[in-house]
XYZ file of C-alpha atoms in Angstrom:
120
model
C -73.910 116.852 192.393
C -77.254 115.778 193.598
C -76.720 113.771 196.573
C -75.185 115.851 199.344
C -78.630 116.044 201.593
C -79.881 119.442 200.461
C -82.755 119.189 198.466
C -82.187 119.259 194.711
C -83.617 122.717 193.827
C -81.013 124.400 196.052
C -78.336 122.040 194.378
C -79.671 123.290 191.197
C -79.336 127.032 192.109
C -76.360 126.332 193.290
C -75.146 124.579 190.262
C -76.113 127.594 187.879
C -74.849 130.355 190.496
C -71.509 128.599 190.186
C -71.548 128.695 186.313
C -71.983 132.212 186.332
C -69.602 132.880 188.968
C -66.987 131.290 186.872
C -68.135 132.426 183.589
C -69.557 129.741 182.004
C -72.670 131.392 181.809
C -72.201 134.872 180.693
C -74.301 137.819 181.827
C -76.999 137.829 179.226
C -76.315 134.515 178.196
C -79.121 131.901 178.043
C -79.295 129.355 180.632
C -80.013 125.932 180.115
C -84.135 124.946 180.011
C -85.470 123.062 183.064
C -85.966 120.198 180.753
C -82.389 120.247 179.855
C -81.148 120.652 183.650
C -83.890 117.659 184.620
C -82.778 115.389 181.571
C -78.839 115.946 182.274
C -79.518 115.436 186.182
C -82.099 112.652 185.820
C -84.197 114.499 188.111
C -87.984 115.949 187.979
C -88.524 118.850 185.733
C -90.167 120.439 188.404
C -87.564 120.175 190.878
C -85.248 121.728 188.193
C -87.790 124.450 187.850
C -88.131 125.200 191.488
C -84.172 125.839 191.179
C -84.284 128.073 188.362
C -87.198 130.048 189.794
C -85.246 130.412 192.888
C -82.791 132.563 191.009
C -85.337 134.170 188.972
C -87.016 135.221 192.511
C -83.430 136.826 193.835
C -82.702 138.698 190.140
C -80.172 136.298 188.943
C -81.997 135.004 186.040
C -84.809 136.731 184.179
C -87.249 134.988 181.368
C -87.716 136.127 178.035
C -91.260 135.314 177.161
C -91.081 132.093 174.736
C -87.593 132.389 174.461
C -85.879 131.101 177.910
C -83.774 131.929 180.944
C -81.317 134.392 180.691
C -78.510 135.518 183.035
C -79.369 139.447 184.467
C -76.714 141.924 183.782
C -74.812 142.727 187.201
C -75.544 138.892 188.311
C -71.839 137.797 188.724
C -70.869 141.071 190.994
C -74.213 140.489 193.082
C -73.545 136.667 193.451
C -69.837 137.441 194.572
C -71.003 140.083 197.029
C -73.283 137.429 198.651
C -71.057 134.823 198.423
C -68.091 136.764 200.140
C -70.832 137.583 203.045
C -71.238 133.840 203.414
C -67.681 132.817 203.538
C -67.164 135.646 206.227
C -69.934 134.524 208.572
C -69.178 130.848 207.821
C -65.175 130.672 207.893
C -63.675 134.214 208.739
C -65.779 134.752 212.051
C -65.148 131.580 213.486
C -61.393 131.563 212.431
C -61.180 135.064 214.191
C -63.098 133.741 217.322
C -60.589 130.509 217.698
C -57.535 133.065 217.136
C -58.855 135.268 219.948
C -59.201 132.458 222.394
C -55.701 131.221 221.380
C -54.291 134.836 221.739
C -53.296 135.369 218.098
C -53.680 138.499 216.962
C -54.967 139.685 213.448
C -51.627 140.749 212.362
C -49.847 136.875 213.574
C -52.908 135.563 211.940
C -52.498 137.211 208.649
C -48.755 136.162 208.906
C -49.973 132.530 209.469
C -52.163 132.665 206.438
C -49.482 134.204 204.084
C -46.952 131.613 205.407
C -49.214 128.755 204.935
C -50.227 129.973 201.450
C -46.452 130.096 200.511
C -45.774 126.561 201.366
C -48.597 125.220 198.998
């Protein structure tokens, strides 16, 4: 996990986001402490804290003083919406642009996707 060239704190934040999206971390549930994250991933606790704090800053996590960090209510839907927007920008827009270059209209593209999905 911690070796794809991106800053480690961003990888920690994404790991936690993925756990929220897949339900491993429930809304209002406690997340691992920065020390637990640091020990598990063999990273500096300050780096783990930076990843956690990124999620606090964007409202995904919140702190209960003296207890720990928790997943905010509505975090899963918020993350899903943001990831869908990113997916559209990163994959759908370029796909549509290439399809236009090749003269593939949206209906034909949808048929291609449906056919591809059926064969998998």
